Amino acid sequence: MKKHFFVSIFRNILHNRVFTAINLFNLVVGFAVFILFSVVINYDLDYDKFNVNYDDVYRVQTRQEDSYPINYCTYSPAAFRYHLMQDVPEVDKLLLMREVSGGAHGAGQFFTLPDGSQLNELDGYWSENSVFDIFSVQLLEGDKRNALTEPNTIALSQTLSDKLFPQGNAVGQQVTIGKYYLLSVSAVYADFPQNSSLRPTYMVSMPTYPILSGEPNFYENWTAIEFDNFVLLKNGADPALVEAKIKNAFAHVKNFEKSFPYLHPMSKWHLSPNSQPDMIVGLGILSLAAILVLILASVNYVNLSLANSTQRSTEIGIKKVIGSSKRMIAAQFMAETILQVLVATLLGLLVAQAFFPVLNRILNKNLDLTLWTNGPLLGFIFLVSLVVGVLSGLYPSLVISSYSPVKVLKGKIFSNVGKAFSIKKVLVAAQFSISLFMLIVSFILFNHVDFILNKDLGFDSKNILYTEINVHNPVRFETIRNRFLQHPEITDASFSSTIPFVGNIGGYVSWEGAAPDEREMVSRNYVNYDFIPTYNLKLVYGRNFSEDYPADRQACIINETALKVFGWDDPIGKRVNFYGRFYPVIGVVKDFHPFSVHNPIPTYVFFLNSDVISSSSLISVRFTDGNEQQAKAIVSRELESILPNDPFEFKDFGVAFYLDQAIGFWQSMKRMFLFFAVVTLIISTIGLFGLILFTVDRRTKEIGVRKVLGSSVLSVYWQLSSEVIRMLGVAILVGCPAAWYIYKAMPGAYKEPLSAMVFVTGIVLIAVIAQLTISYHVLKVAVRNPVEALRYE
């Protein structure tokens, strides 16, 4: 009996080759997409989990409540390490780190390669030796007990070590950074995994910091919120209790009374580093989309199984007549379903593995996506496969096994399936709703990304080159600028502390007319006379800094947001109080985006820089259209001749803009949702194909009667397609509000207003695809000879 049971299952699967092929294709597509994006979601959720102390490591961050908007800064002062956290008994270990850069821009350092060329490494850190105790770092050379305890020592990642010392044995050798500083290599460590929030390519010992930075008393500074303070709590320690103990850390720090430290767990460093929901919302949308694709495939299986049941009615009737029970028939159909779903899962795994390179292109990344070695993920996928198999097979098996053998053998099967068909229509309507939802959301994401890419930034971002340079021998910028402007390819040049999208310097200000204790956290920038014209910032009040006005050294320019916050009607001549010094306002620039367009424009203040470059600065150059390569060669050559001992690298400003994390994230989301939309349309088309087959089988005789009574082909076509149109109406009522909700839930300070055309385009596209899908079958039966239709069954 058991042998016959399994033989029947395989015979039926092989006998109905077309049905099996369509269903397998449907399920393989659904599972491949689900698997692909499960891997991506799992990859993001697994960030930092390779660390053995994952659950007990926190970063001390700073919430600045007097900033506009409230600023959740990932950094905190070095003084926390030495005067705050070490007195908390719940803390087991402390680690102080800081990104290595010449200034506030994270521009990294230059290493001298064996051939004498310069290598710019961006991801370096000053670090204490406790990095090896708190994070899971695999040391390949050296001793982790003292690798970063001595001054003038550096630990290299394996990749950087191979570049600097291709022959190996790096420990004990010396490296030169910035063309000036010799450091001794004390250790080589394995590269951090790609899904690690912290991925230093090198680490310089923290005892070296006061020597090279010129800040011997940095550990006493409570206002330089520029360091990473990591803490490892003791097992079982309550982080809320630690937060309560340190919450008033800034109470004694003038102008920082409204800043508060808080503990940010490692589990949130990647998903919400600044306590912003972009990544969480995005992964939530992706998870929903992956589940919806799998639901579509499952619904398709139900629809196609019910459509195919008419072809197997004789088999069911005969089995019932010779004594097969309802349970036995239901078990057979359920087993067939589970077997097909498991095969589809295996094929889906193979397809997903083959499509990983395509997925990396969609994400515009080079992720090391693993599948076969990820036991928990494979277990989850097969568990989902089993659940889908049971749910997909349950309803069809119950409906098919309940057919009356007498009616089946008399050809009256459809009298038993009214409810099945009603539920089938509900399922197809659900498919249409999901497809329409995915399509509209794809359009919304396309428009949103195009909006943020093309949004007016408030300055001219085209034809700009920039570089950071850490000058050791002071030089007048006018000397550099004049050399640049000798060439017709260069139209302007400036230097500044930061530029838009590259770096930010904060600070507290008060203003004329403010309450005695009222102050605001602002973004500030120190610029020369040429910065505003170089970036084509627009002045709406007053004037730019000018050499004709010596008093401008003690003046400032603000943006429109600052004007609103300060509450001034006539800003020119009003004074800004910056740490006890008063700066009259000489101009107001039109609001511009100094960093991510997903963030509100902050309060911004410009101060005039000295004309002498004496430390780290950003040099910006505007060139003429079409001359980027020539301009880069010119300014590189001229700057090298003036500052031969200071390494630098000119970059296109567009690189900084497109490296913005929010922009990159939503670009990936746009591409992924387009992929989802195409897949859901394919699966929905398969589902509609099954519905039409079922409809034509059920209503063939009815159509013959209608034609005999004089109905036209057009009338018959309308009768058969009207059900699909009604289901489209249901899809519109469900899919459009759901897509609108996603639009409202999307984070970002600026979003393009939602257009009705987004919904209209989605509805029209779905309707056209539906009509093209059903037209062949409907027209085929509509023009059929009514005599053949009446003989049917």
mmCIF file of N, CA and C in Angstrom, residues 465-565:
data_model
loop_
_atom_site.group_PDB
_atom_site.id
_atom_site.type_symbol
_atom_site.label_atom_id
_atom_site.label_comp_id
_atom_site.label_asym_id
_atom_site.label_seq_id
_atom_site.Cartn_x
_atom_site.Cartn_y
_atom_site.Cartn_z
ATOM 1 N N LEU A 465 36.715 69.944 -7.667
ATOM 2 C CA LEU A 465 37.710 69.014 -7.144
ATOM 3 C C LEU A 465 38.067 69.465 -5.731
ATOM 4 N N TYR A 466 38.381 68.496 -4.867
ATOM 5 C CA TYR A 466 38.785 68.874 -3.507
ATOM 6 C C TYR A 466 39.864 67.920 -3.013
ATOM 7 N N THR A 467 40.621 68.382 -2.055
ATOM 8 C CA THR A 467 41.602 67.533 -1.394
ATOM 9 C C THR A 467 41.816 68.033 0.024
ATOM 10 N N GLU A 468 42.143 67.121 0.907
ATOM 11 C CA GLU A 468 42.580 67.517 2.243
ATOM 12 C C GLU A 468 44.099 67.474 2.273
ATOM 13 N N ILE A 469 44.685 68.477 2.871
ATOM 14 C CA ILE A 469 46.134 68.503 2.989
ATOM 15 C C ILE A 469 46.512 68.956 4.390
ATOM 16 N N ASN A 470 47.451 68.242 4.977
ATOM 17 C CA ASN A 470 47.933 68.563 6.317
ATOM 18 C C ASN A 470 49.294 69.236 6.184
ATOM 19 N N VAL A 471 49.291 70.546 6.262
ATOM 20 C CA VAL A 471 50.483 71.339 5.953
ATOM 21 C C VAL A 471 51.411 71.404 7.165
ATOM 22 N N HIS A 472 52.684 71.098 6.932
ATOM 23 C CA HIS A 472 53.674 71.181 8.015
ATOM 24 C C HIS A 472 54.449 72.487 7.988
ATOM 25 N N ASN A 473 54.608 73.046 6.808
ATOM 26 C CA ASN A 473 55.264 74.357 6.681
ATOM 27 C C ASN A 473 54.213 75.350 6.195
ATOM 28 N N PRO A 474 53.809 76.311 7.041
ATOM 29 C CA PRO A 474 52.721 77.230 6.679
ATOM 30 C C PRO A 474 52.962 77.920 5.344
ATOM 31 N N VAL A 475 51.867 78.114 4.606
ATOM 32 C CA VAL A 475 51.945 78.773 3.304
ATOM 33 C C VAL A 475 50.687 79.611 3.111
ATOM 34 N N ARG A 476 50.860 80.792 2.466
ATOM 35 C CA ARG A 476 49.698 81.628 2.180
ATOM 36 C C ARG A 476 48.868 80.976 1.073
ATOM 37 N N PHE A 477 47.569 80.903 1.312
ATOM 38 C CA PHE A 477 46.717 80.280 0.295
ATOM 39 C C PHE A 477 46.693 81.107 -0.986
ATOM 40 N N GLU A 478 46.879 82.417 -0.854
ATOM 41 C CA GLU A 478 46.863 83.264 -2.045
ATOM 42 C C GLU A 478 47.962 82.839 -3.025
ATOM 43 N N THR A 479 49.067 82.337 -2.487
ATOM 44 C CA THR A 479 50.151 81.839 -3.348
ATOM 45 C C THR A 479 49.670 80.639 -4.163
ATOM 46 N N ILE A 480 48.972 79.729 -3.478
ATOM 47 C CA ILE A 480 48.442 78.536 -4.157
ATOM 48 C C ILE A 480 47.378 78.929 -5.162
ATOM 49 N N ARG A 481 46.468 79.813 -4.748
ATOM 50 C CA ARG A 481 45.359 80.203 -5.608
ATOM 51 C C ARG A 481 45.861 80.881 -6.895
ATOM 52 N N ASN A 482 46.805 81.757 -6.753
ATOM 53 C CA ASN A 482 47.329 82.455 -7.933
ATOM 54 C C ASN A 482 47.970 81.490 -8.917
ATOM 55 N N ARG A 483 48.652 80.464 -8.395
ATOM 56 C CA ARG A 483 49.260 79.472 -9.282
ATOM 57 C C ARG A 483 48.169 78.691 -10.028
ATOM 58 N N PHE A 484 47.086 78.370 -9.314
ATOM 59 C CA PHE A 484 45.977 77.648 -9.948
ATOM 60 C C PHE A 484 45.334 78.487 -11.054
ATOM 61 N N LEU A 485 45.072 79.764 -10.749
ATOM 62 C CA LEU A 485 44.307 80.616 -11.662
ATOM 63 C C LEU A 485 45.108 81.066 -12.881
ATOM 64 N N GLN A 486 46.385 80.738 -12.927
ATOM 65 C CA GLN A 486 47.162 81.011 -14.133
ATOM 66 C C GLN A 486 46.690 80.161 -15.310
ATOM 67 N N HIS A 487 45.962 79.091 -14.988
ATOM 68 C CA HIS A 487 45.514 78.148 -16.014
ATOM 69 C C HIS A 487 44.050 78.401 -16.335
ATOM 70 N N PRO A 488 43.697 78.528 -17.616
ATOM 71 C CA PRO A 488 42.298 78.837 -17.974
ATOM 72 C C PRO A 488 41.315 77.746 -17.582
ATOM 73 N N GLU A 489 41.795 76.528 -17.324
ATOM 74 C CA GLU A 489 40.891 75.435 -16.924
ATOM 75 C C GLU A 489 40.361 75.634 -15.505
ATOM 76 N N ILE A 490 41.037 76.479 -14.707
ATOM 77 C CA ILE A 490 40.647 76.706 -13.309
ATOM 78 C C ILE A 490 39.966 78.063 -13.217
ATOM 79 N N THR A 491 38.738 78.081 -12.678
ATOM 80 C CA THR A 491 37.992 79.344 -12.586
ATOM 81 C C THR A 491 37.971 79.909 -11.171
ATOM 82 N N ASP A 492 38.151 79.075 -10.147
ATOM 83 C CA ASP A 492 38.147 79.591 -8.774
ATOM 84 C C ASP A 492 38.744 78.541 -7.853
ATOM 85 N N ALA A 493 39.153 78.979 -6.650
ATOM 86 C CA ALA A 493 39.734 78.074 -5.666
ATOM 87 C C ALA A 493 39.546 78.667 -4.281
ATOM 88 N N SER A 494 39.419 77.797 -3.279
ATOM 89 C CA SER A 494 39.239 78.264 -1.906
ATOM 90 C C SER A 494 39.768 77.199 -0.953
ATOM 91 N N PHE A 495 39.880 77.582 0.318
ATOM 92 C CA PHE A 495 40.170 76.566 1.329
ATOM 93 C C PHE A 495 39.271 76.806 2.532
ATOM 94 N N SER A 496 39.041 75.731 3.299
ATOM 95 C CA SER A 496 38.077 75.786 4.393
ATOM 96 C C SER A 496 38.336 74.640 5.351
ATOM 97 N N SER A 497 37.656 74.689 6.495
ATOM 98 C CA SER A 497 37.768 73.595 7.464
ATOM 99 C C SER A 497 36.992 72.366 7.000
ATOM 100 N N THR A 498 35.804 72.584 6.410
ATOM 101 C CA THR A 498 35.005 71.488 5.869
ATOM 102 C C THR A 498 34.415 71.960 4.548
ATOM 103 N N ILE A 499 33.846 71.010 3.811
ATOM 104 C CA ILE A 499 33.047 71.332 2.628
ATOM 105 C C ILE A 499 31.765 70.505 2.714
ATOM 106 N N PRO A 500 30.743 70.822 1.944
ATOM 107 C CA PRO A 500 29.512 70.031 2.008
ATOM 108 C C PRO A 500 29.790 68.540 1.779
ATOM 109 N N PHE A 501 29.165 67.727 2.616
ATOM 110 C CA PHE A 501 29.245 66.264 2.560
ATOM 111 C C PHE A 501 30.601 65.715 2.993
ATOM 112 N N VAL A 502 31.528 66.570 3.366
ATOM 113 C CA VAL A 502 32.833 66.112 3.842
ATOM 114 C C VAL A 502 33.148 66.829 5.148
ATOM 115 N N GLY A 503 32.862 66.170 6.248
ATOM 116 C CA GLY A 503 33.189 66.717 7.554
ATOM 117 C C GLY A 503 32.135 67.653 8.114
ATOM 118 N N ASN A 504 32.182 67.820 9.402
ATOM 119 C CA ASN A 504 31.282 68.749 10.094
ATOM 120 C C ASN A 504 31.918 69.127 11.420
ATOM 121 N N ILE A 505 31.857 70.401 11.767
ATOM 122 C CA ILE A 505 32.361 70.881 13.053
ATOM 123 C C ILE A 505 31.208 71.554 13.781
ATOM 124 N N GLY A 506 30.944 71.101 14.984
ATOM 125 C CA GLY A 506 29.850 71.675 15.761
ATOM 126 C C GLY A 506 30.344 72.739 16.725
ATOM 127 N N GLY A 507 29.414 73.362 17.393
ATOM 128 C CA GLY A 507 29.750 74.370 18.389
ATOM 129 C C GLY A 507 28.490 75.063 18.874
ATOM 130 N N TYR A 508 28.517 75.585 20.085
ATOM 131 C CA TYR A 508 27.353 76.250 20.663
ATOM 132 C C TYR A 508 27.462 77.755 20.482
ATOM 133 N N VAL A 509 26.366 78.364 20.108
ATOM 134 C CA VAL A 509 26.315 79.821 20.007
ATOM 135 C C VAL A 509 25.074 80.335 20.729
ATOM 136 N N SER A 510 25.176 81.562 21.175
ATOM 137 C CA SER A 510 24.011 82.330 21.603
ATOM 138 C C SER A 510 23.907 83.510 20.629
ATOM 139 N N TRP A 511 22.897 84.322 20.774
ATOM 140 C CA TRP A 511 22.708 85.390 19.789
ATOM 141 C C TRP A 511 21.999 86.573 20.419
ATOM 142 N N GLU A 512 22.109 87.672 19.781
ATOM 143 C CA GLU A 512 21.488 88.901 20.251
ATOM 144 C C GLU A 512 19.980 88.714 20.335
ATOM 145 N N GLY A 513 19.433 88.956 21.525
ATOM 146 C CA GLY A 513 18.001 88.776 21.741
ATOM 147 C C GLY A 513 17.648 87.453 22.368
ATOM 148 N N ALA A 514 18.616 86.541 22.529
ATOM 149 C CA ALA A 514 18.348 85.243 23.142
ATOM 150 C C ALA A 514 18.226 85.381 24.647
ATOM 151 N N ALA A 515 17.523 84.456 25.274
ATOM 152 C CA ALA A 515 17.436 84.432 26.737
ATOM 153 C C ALA A 515 18.820 84.159 27.317
ATOM 154 N N PRO A 516 19.062 84.526 28.576
ATOM 155 C CA PRO A 516 20.404 84.384 29.160
ATOM 156 C C PRO A 516 20.977 82.972 29.053
ATOM 157 N N ASP A 517 20.129 81.930 29.195
ATOM 158 C CA ASP A 517 20.637 80.556 29.146
ATOM 159 C C ASP A 517 20.309 79.862 27.820
ATOM 160 N N GLU A 518 19.894 80.639 26.831
ATOM 161 C CA GLU A 518 19.505 80.046 25.551
ATOM 162 C C GLU A 518 20.710 79.977 24.611
ATOM 163 N N ARG A 519 20.929 78.783 24.061
ATOM 164 C CA ARG A 519 22.017 78.589 23.098
ATOM 165 C C ARG A 519 21.608 77.505 22.119
ATOM 166 N N GLU A 520 22.366 77.419 21.048
ATOM 167 C CA GLU A 520 22.030 76.486 19.971
ATOM 168 C C GLU A 520 23.308 75.809 19.471
ATOM 169 N N MET A 521 23.216 74.480 19.246
ATOM 170 C CA MET A 521 24.308 73.774 18.607
ATOM 171 C C MET A 521 24.253 74.059 17.106
ATOM 172 N N VAL A 522 25.334 74.553 16.541
ATOM 173 C CA VAL A 522 25.366 74.901 15.122
ATOM 174 C C VAL A 522 26.485 74.125 14.430
ATOM 175 N N SER A 523 26.377 74.019 13.118
ATOM 176 C CA SER A 523 27.510 73.587 12.300
ATOM 177 C C SER A 523 28.280 74.843 11.923
ATOM 178 N N ARG A 524 29.591 74.792 12.075
ATOM 179 C CA ARG A 524 30.382 75.974 11.752
ATOM 180 C C ARG A 524 31.495 75.602 10.782
ATOM 181 N N ASN A 525 31.926 76.585 10.054
ATOM 182 C CA ASN A 525 32.970 76.359 9.063
ATOM 183 C C ASN A 525 33.859 77.593 9.009
ATOM 184 N N TYR A 526 35.138 77.361 8.931
ATOM 185 C CA TYR A 526 36.100 78.454 8.796
ATOM 186 C C TYR A 526 36.555 78.485 7.335
ATOM 187 N N VAL A 527 36.264 79.571 6.656
ATOM 188 C CA VAL A 527 36.478 79.641 5.206
ATOM 189 C C VAL A 527 37.314 80.867 4.854
ATOM 190 N N ASN A 528 37.817 80.893 3.617
ATOM 191 C CA ASN A 528 38.514 82.092 3.150
ATOM 192 C C ASN A 528 37.552 82.934 2.308
ATOM 193 N N TYR A 529 38.044 84.012 1.757
ATOM 194 C CA TYR A 529 37.186 84.949 1.028
ATOM 195 C C TYR A 529 36.507 84.305 -0.186
ATOM 196 N N ASP A 530 37.111 83.270 -0.736
ATOM 197 C CA ASP A 530 36.652 82.733 -2.019
ATOM 198 C C ASP A 530 35.741 81.514 -1.890
ATOM 199 N N PHE A 531 35.445 81.075 -0.661
ATOM 200 C CA PHE A 531 34.666 79.849 -0.505
ATOM 201 C C PHE A 531 33.253 80.006 -1.064
ATOM 202 N N ILE A 532 32.562 81.068 -0.701
ATOM 203 C CA ILE A 532 31.167 81.255 -1.134
ATOM 204 C C ILE A 532 31.058 81.357 -2.653
ATOM 205 N N PRO A 533 31.908 82.128 -3.357
ATOM 206 C CA PRO A 533 31.821 82.127 -4.822
ATOM 207 C C PRO A 533 32.270 80.809 -5.459
ATOM 208 N N THR A 534 33.236 80.101 -4.837
ATOM 209 C CA THR A 534 33.689 78.834 -5.416
ATOM 210 C C THR A 534 32.542 77.831 -5.465
ATOM 211 N N TYR A 535 31.720 77.797 -4.412
ATOM 212 C CA TYR A 535 30.587 76.864 -4.368
ATOM 213 C C TYR A 535 29.282 77.501 -4.841
ATOM 214 N N ASN A 536 29.367 78.733 -5.309
ATOM 215 C CA ASN A 536 28.183 79.436 -5.828
ATOM 216 C C ASN A 536 27.027 79.444 -4.825
ATOM 217 N N LEU A 537 27.357 79.684 -3.552
ATOM 218 C CA LEU A 537 26.315 79.882 -2.549
ATOM 219 C C LEU A 537 25.650 81.243 -2.801
ATOM 220 N N LYS A 538 24.339 81.305 -2.589
ATOM 221 C CA LYS A 538 23.583 82.520 -2.890
ATOM 222 C C LYS A 538 23.389 83.360 -1.624
ATOM 223 N N LEU A 539 23.735 84.612 -1.695
ATOM 224 C CA LEU A 539 23.513 85.531 -0.580
ATOM 225 C C LEU A 539 22.122 86.142 -0.700
ATOM 226 N N VAL A 540 21.317 86.026 0.359
ATOM 227 C CA VAL A 540 19.972 86.615 0.334
ATOM 228 C C VAL A 540 19.923 87.929 1.117
ATOM 229 N N TYR A 541 20.890 88.127 2.010
ATOM 230 C CA TYR A 541 21.043 89.405 2.722
ATOM 231 C C TYR A 541 22.536 89.710 2.816
ATOM 232 N N GLY A 542 22.868 91.001 2.785
ATOM 233 C CA GLY A 542 24.221 91.426 3.076
ATOM 234 C C GLY A 542 25.221 91.048 2.000
ATOM 235 N N ARG A 543 26.448 90.753 2.422
ATOM 236 C CA ARG A 543 27.565 90.554 1.497
ATOM 237 C C ARG A 543 28.451 89.412 1.978
ATOM 238 N N ASN A 544 29.409 89.075 1.114
ATOM 239 C CA ASN A 544 30.418 88.060 1.414
ATOM 240 C C ASN A 544 31.562 88.697 2.210
ATOM 241 N N PHE A 545 32.422 87.847 2.785
ATOM 242 C CA PHE A 545 33.655 88.349 3.392
ATOM 243 C C PHE A 545 34.481 89.064 2.318
ATOM 244 N N SER A 546 35.150 90.128 2.715
ATOM 245 C CA SER A 546 35.927 90.909 1.736
ATOM 246 C C SER A 546 37.206 91.443 2.363
ATOM 247 N N GLU A 547 38.268 91.412 1.556
ATOM 248 C CA GLU A 547 39.542 91.970 2.019
ATOM 249 C C GLU A 547 39.462 93.479 2.195
ATOM 250 N N ASP A 548 38.428 94.098 1.633
ATOM 251 C CA ASP A 548 38.257 95.547 1.784
ATOM 252 C C ASP A 548 37.760 95.917 3.182
ATOM 253 N N TYR A 549 37.345 94.927 3.962
ATOM 254 C CA TYR A 549 36.820 95.186 5.306
ATOM 255 C C TYR A 549 37.641 94.384 6.318
ATOM 256 N N PRO A 550 38.682 94.956 6.880
ATOM 257 C CA PRO A 550 39.520 94.243 7.860
ATOM 258 C C PRO A 550 38.730 93.714 9.057
ATOM 259 N N ALA A 551 37.632 94.385 9.409
ATOM 260 C CA ALA A 551 36.835 93.956 10.560
ATOM 261 C C ALA A 551 36.130 92.623 10.314
ATOM 262 N N ASP A 552 36.113 92.152 9.066
ATOM 263 C CA ASP A 552 35.467 90.868 8.768
ATOM 264 C C ASP A 552 36.143 89.708 9.483
ATOM 265 N N ARG A 553 37.376 89.922 9.971
ATOM 266 C CA ARG A 553 38.048 88.865 10.741
ATOM 267 C C ARG A 553 37.254 88.511 11.994
ATOM 268 N N GLN A 554 36.454 89.472 12.479
ATOM 269 C CA GLN A 554 35.633 89.239 13.668
ATOM 270 C C GLN A 554 34.152 89.269 13.320
ATOM 271 N N ALA A 555 33.798 88.892 12.081
ATOM 272 C CA ALA A 555 32.390 88.878 11.651
ATOM 273 C C ALA A 555 32.002 87.447 11.267
ATOM 274 N N CYS A 556 30.739 87.264 10.910
ATOM 275 C CA CYS A 556 30.273 85.934 10.510
ATOM 276 C C CYS A 556 29.162 86.063 9.476
ATOM 277 N N ILE A 557 28.896 84.954 8.797
ATOM 278 C CA ILE A 557 27.784 84.827 7.860
ATOM 279 C C ILE A 557 26.960 83.617 8.301
ATOM 280 N N ILE A 558 25.655 83.741 8.294
ATOM 281 C CA ILE A 558 24.777 82.655 8.733
ATOM 282 C C ILE A 558 23.915 82.188 7.565
ATOM 283 N N ASN A 559 23.214 81.053 7.780
ATOM 284 C CA ASN A 559 22.273 80.598 6.748
ATOM 285 C C ASN A 559 20.843 80.959 7.150
ATOM 286 N N GLU A 560 19.893 80.692 6.253
ATOM 287 C CA GLU A 560 18.497 81.063 6.488
ATOM 288 C C GLU A 560 17.909 80.337 7.695
ATOM 289 N N THR A 561 18.311 79.084 7.896
ATOM 290 C CA THR A 561 17.814 78.339 9.053
ATOM 291 C C THR A 561 18.237 79.019 10.348
ATOM 292 N N ALA A 562 19.492 79.473 10.413
ATOM 293 C CA ALA A 562 19.962 80.197 11.599
ATOM 294 C C ALA A 562 19.150 81.471 11.790
ATOM 295 N N LEU A 563 18.836 82.154 10.704
ATOM 296 C CA LEU A 563 18.035 83.387 10.789
ATOM 297 C C LEU A 563 16.678 83.103 11.426
ATOM 298 N N LYS A 564 16.058 81.978 11.037
ATOM 299 C CA LYS A 564 14.763 81.606 11.603
ATOM 300 C C LYS A 564 14.893 81.245 13.078
ATOM 301 N N VAL A 565 15.937 80.457 13.398
ATOM 302 C CA VAL A 565 16.128 80.031 14.787
ATOM 303 C C VAL A 565 16.397 81.230 15.682
#
